[in-house]
Amino acid sequence: MIKQNFNYTSVALIALSILGLAGGFYVTQQMLQAQERAAELEREKKEAEEKKEIAEKERLIAQEKAMEAENLRQTAEQQRLEIQQRQAQEERRRLAAESRQARLERQRLENFSSQHDISRQDALHLVQKWYAAKPQIFAPPFNTGLVDQLATGKLHTFTTRSNGPVEWLRQNDAYYEYNYSEIKRVLDFSTSGRYPYIKIRVSEELYLHGKNGIDKNNSGASTNNLIYFFEKENGIWKIYDYRKVR
C-alpha cells in the first residue's frame, strides 16, 4: 500500500514538473514574442523618422529650387527690360538722327544755291581746330560737344552715333593718344560745287590704347592726303565729311 502511494506521488511530481516546464516555456515564448514586437515597433518608428527626415530634406531642396527658379526668372526679366530700354534709346537716337539729317538736308537745299563765302584761311582754320579737338573727342572725356561745334552732316552722324567710334572706345575701355597732328601743306581749295573743300597733307602720330595695351595694327606715325568738305549749319561753317585720297 505504501509502495502504491509512492508511485502515485512520483507520478504526481513528474506531472507537476512537466506542467511547470510547459508553463515556463509558454511564458518564455510570450516574452520573446513581446520583445520581437517591441523591436519591430522600434524599427517602424525609426523608419518613420527617417522617412520624415527625407521628406523634410526633399521639401527644403524643392524650396531651394523654387527660389533659384524665381531668381532666374527675375534676372531674365531684368535683362529683358534692360534690352528694351537700350532698344528704345537706340530708336530715339535713330529718330533724332533722322530728324537732324532731314533738317540739315533742307538747309543744304536752301544753301546750295547761295554763294560759298568760306575762305581758304577759314577752311584751314576749321580743320586745324578739328585736329586740336581730336585728343578730347577720341579719349577721355570723350567730349562730343566739340563734335557739335565743329562737325555736321556725315562726319557728325558717324562720330556720335551709338555704334560710332566714340561709343566704341567707351564701351571697350580704349582711347587714342595723339603725339602730334601737323598739317604739312594745303594741296587744293575750292568753293565750286555743292560742298566747298580743302585738300591737305597731314602727318600724324597716334596710338590706340586698349585693355591689352597698344594696338600696334592701328597705331604709329603716318602721312596722308585728305579732303575735307564743308557745309553751313545755322549760318556757321562746319566740316561735313572727309576722305583719304592719294
Tab-separated table of C-alpha atoms in Angstrom:
chain	number	residue	atom	x	y	z
A	1	MET	CA	0.000	0.000	0.000
A	2	ILE	CA	2.799	2.318	0.887
A	3	LYS	CA	4.571	1.397	-2.376
A	4	GLN	CA	1.499	2.148	-4.352
A	5	ASN	CA	1.145	5.562	-2.710
A	6	PHE	CA	4.767	6.300	-3.526
A	7	ASN	CA	4.200	5.557	-7.146
A	8	TYR	CA	1.235	7.898	-7.197
A	9	THR	CA	3.280	10.576	-5.523
A	10	SER	CA	6.153	10.180	-8.008
A	11	VAL	CA	3.811	10.324	-10.922
A	12	ALA	CA	2.218	13.423	-9.479
A	13	LEU	CA	5.576	15.100	-9.014
A	14	ILE	CA	6.648	14.235	-12.527
A	15	ALA	CA	3.380	15.604	-13.864
A	16	LEU	CA	3.806	18.804	-11.954
A	17	SER	CA	7.373	19.167	-13.247
A	18	ILE	CA	6.193	18.668	-16.785
A	19	LEU	CA	3.429	21.238	-16.285
A	20	GLY	CA	5.945	23.653	-14.788
A	21	LEU	CA	8.308	23.263	-17.685
A	22	ALA	CA	5.483	23.709	-20.150
A	23	GLY	CA	4.308	26.823	-18.366
A	24	GLY	CA	7.799	28.254	-18.270
A	25	PHE	CA	8.288	27.558	-21.959
A	26	TYR	CA	4.993	29.269	-22.723
A	27	VAL	CA	5.937	32.319	-20.658
A	28	THR	CA	9.375	32.433	-22.272
A	29	GLN	CA	7.802	32.214	-25.725
A	30	GLN	CA	5.406	35.039	-24.889
A	31	MET	CA	8.283	37.194	-23.652
A	32	LEU	CA	10.285	36.538	-26.821
A	33	GLN	CA	7.290	37.445	-28.978
A	34	ALA	CA	6.779	40.605	-26.938
A	35	GLN	CA	10.455	41.537	-27.383
A	36	GLU	CA	10.277	40.903	-31.136
A	37	ARG	CA	7.151	43.004	-31.379
A	38	ALA	CA	8.807	45.816	-29.412
A	39	ALA	CA	11.875	45.633	-31.674
A	40	GLU	CA	9.626	45.696	-34.731
A	41	LEU	CA	7.786	48.735	-33.397
A	42	GLU	CA	11.132	50.432	-32.731
A	43	ARG	CA	12.252	49.706	-36.316
A	44	GLU	CA	8.985	51.034	-37.670
A	45	LYS	CA	9.436	54.164	-35.543
A	46	LYS	CA	12.981	54.695	-36.871
A	47	GLU	CA	11.822	54.102	-40.456
A	48	ALA	CA	9.040	56.639	-39.955
A	49	GLU	CA	11.521	59.167	-38.552
A	50	GLU	CA	13.922	58.538	-41.460
A	51	LYS	CA	11.087	58.969	-43.956
A	52	LYS	CA	10.136	62.187	-42.190
A	53	GLU	CA	13.718	63.447	-42.401
A	54	ILE	CA	13.918	62.513	-46.115
A	55	ALA	CA	10.599	64.276	-46.756
A	56	GLU	CA	11.877	67.389	-44.964
A	57	LYS	CA	15.110	67.363	-46.987
A	58	GLU	CA	13.146	66.955	-50.213
A	59	ARG	CA	10.899	69.856	-49.153
A	60	LEU	CA	13.929	72.075	-48.486
A	61	ILE	CA	15.522	71.078	-51.822
A	62	ALA	CA	12.264	71.816	-53.634
A	63	GLN	CA	12.035	75.176	-51.847
A	64	GLU	CA	15.638	75.998	-52.797
A	65	LYS	CA	14.984	75.056	-56.438
A	66	ALA	CA	11.857	77.200	-56.432
A	67	MET	CA	13.851	80.164	-55.081
A	68	GLU	CA	16.574	79.568	-57.685
A	69	ALA	CA	13.964	79.417	-60.438
A	70	GLU	CA	12.446	82.675	-59.160
A	71	ASN	CA	15.869	84.331	-59.111
A	72	LEU	CA	16.499	83.178	-62.672
A	73	ARG	CA	13.097	84.493	-63.707
A	74	GLN	CA	13.778	87.865	-62.084
A	75	THR	CA	17.232	88.035	-63.718
A	76	ALA	CA	15.762	87.186	-67.113
A	77	GLU	CA	13.045	89.807	-66.630
A	78	GLN	CA	15.627	92.425	-65.657
A	79	GLN	CA	17.741	91.583	-68.696
A	80	ARG	CA	14.642	91.793	-70.906
A	81	LEU	CA	13.799	95.222	-69.504
A	82	GLU	CA	17.387	96.413	-69.975
A	83	ILE	CA	17.338	95.222	-73.592
A	84	GLN	CA	14.041	97.017	-74.161
A	85	GLN	CA	15.456	100.194	-72.647
A	86	ARG	CA	18.570	100.008	-74.841
A	87	GLN	CA	16.435	99.369	-77.909
A	88	ALA	CA	14.189	102.291	-77.002
A	89	GLN	CA	17.221	104.536	-76.514
A	90	GLU	CA	18.708	103.442	-79.826
A	91	GLU	CA	15.363	104.026	-81.537
A	92	ARG	CA	15.149	107.535	-80.058
A	93	ARG	CA	18.708	108.239	-81.200
A	94	ARG	CA	17.907	106.918	-84.663
A	95	LEU	CA	14.788	109.050	-84.944
A	96	ALA	CA	16.654	112.089	-83.631
A	97	ALA	CA	19.453	111.474	-86.141
A	98	GLU	CA	16.945	111.078	-88.976
A	99	SER	CA	15.181	114.275	-87.906
A	100	ARG	CA	18.504	116.109	-87.729
A	101	GLN	CA	19.542	114.712	-91.090
A	102	ALA	CA	16.235	115.765	-92.673
A	103	ARG	CA	16.591	119.253	-91.239
A	104	LEU	CA	20.152	119.518	-92.461
A	105	GLU	CA	19.096	118.268	-95.875
A	106	ARG	CA	16.547	121.053	-96.079
A	107	GLN	CA	19.224	123.531	-95.056
A	108	ARG	CA	21.602	122.114	-97.653
A	109	LEU	CA	18.994	122.519	-100.356
A	110	GLU	CA	18.338	126.077	-99.224
A	111	ASN	CA	22.030	126.915	-99.082
A	112	PHE	CA	23.018	125.089	-102.239
A	113	SER	CA	22.199	127.990	-104.496
A	114	SER	CA	23.760	130.586	-102.203
A	115	GLN	CA	27.367	131.688	-102.589
A	116	HIS	CA	30.002	129.810	-100.591
A	117	ASP	CA	31.575	132.549	-98.519
A	118	ILE	CA	34.154	130.361	-96.803
A	119	SER	CA	37.748	131.395	-97.475
A	120	ARG	CA	40.840	129.227	-97.804
A	121	GLN	CA	42.056	130.520	-94.425
A	122	ASP	CA	38.665	129.848	-92.797
A	123	ALA	CA	38.674	126.266	-94.119
A	124	LEU	CA	42.229	125.643	-92.943
A	125	HIS	CA	41.489	127.121	-89.508
A	126	LEU	CA	38.400	124.914	-89.128
A	127	VAL	CA	40.369	121.765	-89.950
A	128	GLN	CA	43.124	122.809	-87.552
A	129	LYS	CA	40.536	123.193	-84.793
A	130	TRP	CA	39.264	119.679	-85.605
A	131	TYR	CA	42.733	118.150	-85.212
A	132	ALA	CA	43.248	120.092	-81.978
A	133	ALA	CA	39.963	118.714	-80.603
A	134	LYS	CA	40.572	115.049	-81.513
A	135	PRO	CA	42.507	114.209	-78.295
A	136	GLN	CA	39.455	115.315	-76.283
A	137	ILE	CA	36.924	113.616	-78.582
A	138	PHE	CA	38.560	110.209	-79.002
A	139	ALA	CA	39.970	109.983	-75.478
A	140	PRO	CA	38.577	110.894	-72.066
A	141	PRO	CA	36.486	112.922	-71.506
A	142	PHE	CA	35.126	111.903	-74.979
A	143	ASN	CA	33.749	115.402	-75.450
A	144	THR	CA	31.133	115.091	-78.203
A	145	GLY	CA	30.205	118.712	-77.569
A	146	LEU	CA	33.265	119.596	-79.642
A	147	VAL	CA	31.851	117.446	-82.452
A	148	ASP	CA	28.649	119.518	-82.279
A	149	GLN	CA	30.732	122.703	-82.577
A	150	LEU	CA	32.953	121.625	-85.475
A	151	ALA	CA	31.073	118.969	-87.482
A	152	THR	CA	27.780	118.473	-89.240
A	153	GLY	CA	26.249	116.020	-91.687
A	154	LYS	CA	28.042	112.742	-92.284
A	155	LEU	CA	31.003	113.442	-90.010
A	156	HIS	CA	28.771	114.382	-87.072
A	157	THR	CA	26.451	111.398	-87.549
A	158	PHE	CA	29.296	108.902	-87.943
A	159	THR	CA	31.238	110.187	-84.937
A	160	THR	CA	28.358	110.421	-82.443
A	161	ARG	CA	26.081	107.526	-83.420
A	162	SER	CA	25.519	104.620	-80.983
A	163	ASN	CA	27.859	102.315	-82.910
A	164	GLY	CA	30.312	105.035	-83.903
A	165	PRO	CA	33.972	105.394	-82.914
A	166	VAL	CA	33.422	107.420	-79.725
A	167	GLU	CA	30.917	104.942	-78.300
A	168	TRP	CA	33.113	102.017	-79.358
A	169	LEU	CA	36.066	103.486	-77.472
A	170	ARG	CA	33.930	104.000	-74.365
A	171	GLN	CA	32.488	100.510	-74.418
A	172	ASN	CA	35.900	98.887	-74.897
A	173	ASP	CA	37.793	100.969	-72.337
A	174	ALA	CA	40.008	102.286	-75.149
A	175	TYR	CA	41.277	105.662	-76.270
A	176	TYR	CA	43.610	107.324	-78.774
A	177	GLU	CA	46.781	109.088	-77.738
A	178	TYR	CA	47.961	111.753	-80.205
A	179	ASN	CA	51.650	112.615	-80.079
A	180	TYR	CA	51.271	115.148	-82.856
A	181	SER	CA	48.964	116.120	-85.736
A	182	GLU	CA	50.509	118.525	-88.231
A	183	ILE	CA	49.065	119.922	-91.452
A	184	LYS	CA	52.101	119.997	-93.722
A	185	ARG	CA	50.596	121.890	-96.626
A	186	VAL	CA	47.410	122.819	-98.464
A	187	LEU	CA	47.200	120.949	-101.776
A	188	ASP	CA	43.951	122.398	-103.102
A	189	PHE	CA	40.967	124.539	-102.190
A	190	SER	CA	37.665	125.095	-103.989
A	191	THR	CA	34.312	126.773	-103.356
A	192	SER	CA	32.664	125.450	-106.500
A	193	GLY	CA	30.147	122.633	-106.492
A	194	ARG	CA	27.758	121.662	-103.731
A	195	TYR	CA	30.371	121.490	-100.972
A	196	PRO	CA	33.452	123.682	-100.671
A	197	TYR	CA	36.538	121.626	-99.839
A	198	ILE	CA	40.170	121.810	-98.876
A	199	LYS	CA	42.765	119.179	-99.712
A	200	ILE	CA	45.646	118.911	-97.264
A	201	ARG	CA	48.636	116.740	-96.402
A	202	VAL	CA	48.682	115.680	-92.729
A	203	SER	CA	51.368	113.964	-90.664
A	204	GLU	CA	50.073	112.309	-87.543
A	205	GLU	CA	51.359	110.000	-84.823
A	206	LEU	CA	48.732	108.282	-82.723
A	207	TYR	CA	48.414	105.206	-80.527
A	208	LEU	CA	45.287	103.186	-79.806
A	209	HIS	CA	45.286	102.064	-76.162
A	210	GLY	CA	43.019	99.175	-75.138
A	211	LYS	CA	42.601	96.624	-72.377
A	212	ASN	CA	45.586	94.661	-73.677
A	213	GLY	CA	47.839	97.649	-74.230
A	214	ILE	CA	48.636	99.384	-77.505
A	215	ASP	CA	47.014	98.049	-80.673
A	216	LYS	CA	50.024	98.059	-82.997
A	217	ASN	CA	47.883	97.492	-86.093
A	218	ASN	CA	46.118	100.814	-85.526
A	219	SER	CA	48.991	102.858	-84.107
A	220	GLY	CA	52.057	104.696	-85.295
A	221	ALA	CA	53.083	107.619	-87.483
A	222	SER	CA	51.719	108.267	-90.965
A	223	THR	CA	51.384	110.997	-93.588
A	224	ASN	CA	48.241	111.141	-95.725
A	225	ASN	CA	46.404	113.367	-98.154
A	226	LEU	CA	42.827	114.152	-97.129
A	227	ILE	CA	39.933	116.187	-98.468
A	228	TYR	CA	37.648	117.966	-96.021
A	229	PHE	CA	34.213	119.118	-97.202
A	230	PHE	CA	32.331	121.986	-95.570
A	231	GLU	CA	28.721	122.968	-95.074
A	232	LYS	CA	26.856	125.716	-93.266
A	233	GLU	CA	24.693	124.842	-90.272
A	234	ASN	CA	22.582	127.697	-88.955
A	235	GLY	CA	24.871	130.139	-90.731
A	236	ILE	CA	28.099	128.593	-89.344
A	237	TRP	CA	30.607	126.719	-91.472
A	238	LYS	CA	31.390	123.209	-90.217
A	239	ILE	CA	33.085	120.079	-91.523
A	240	TYR	CA	30.524	117.992	-93.392
A	241	ASP	CA	32.667	114.988	-94.363
A	242	TYR	CA	36.209	113.930	-95.193
A	243	ARG	CA	38.002	111.167	-97.058
A	244	LYS	CA	41.516	109.967	-97.623
A	245	VAL	CA	42.885	110.401	-101.159
A	246	ARG	CA	46.148	109.803	-102.957
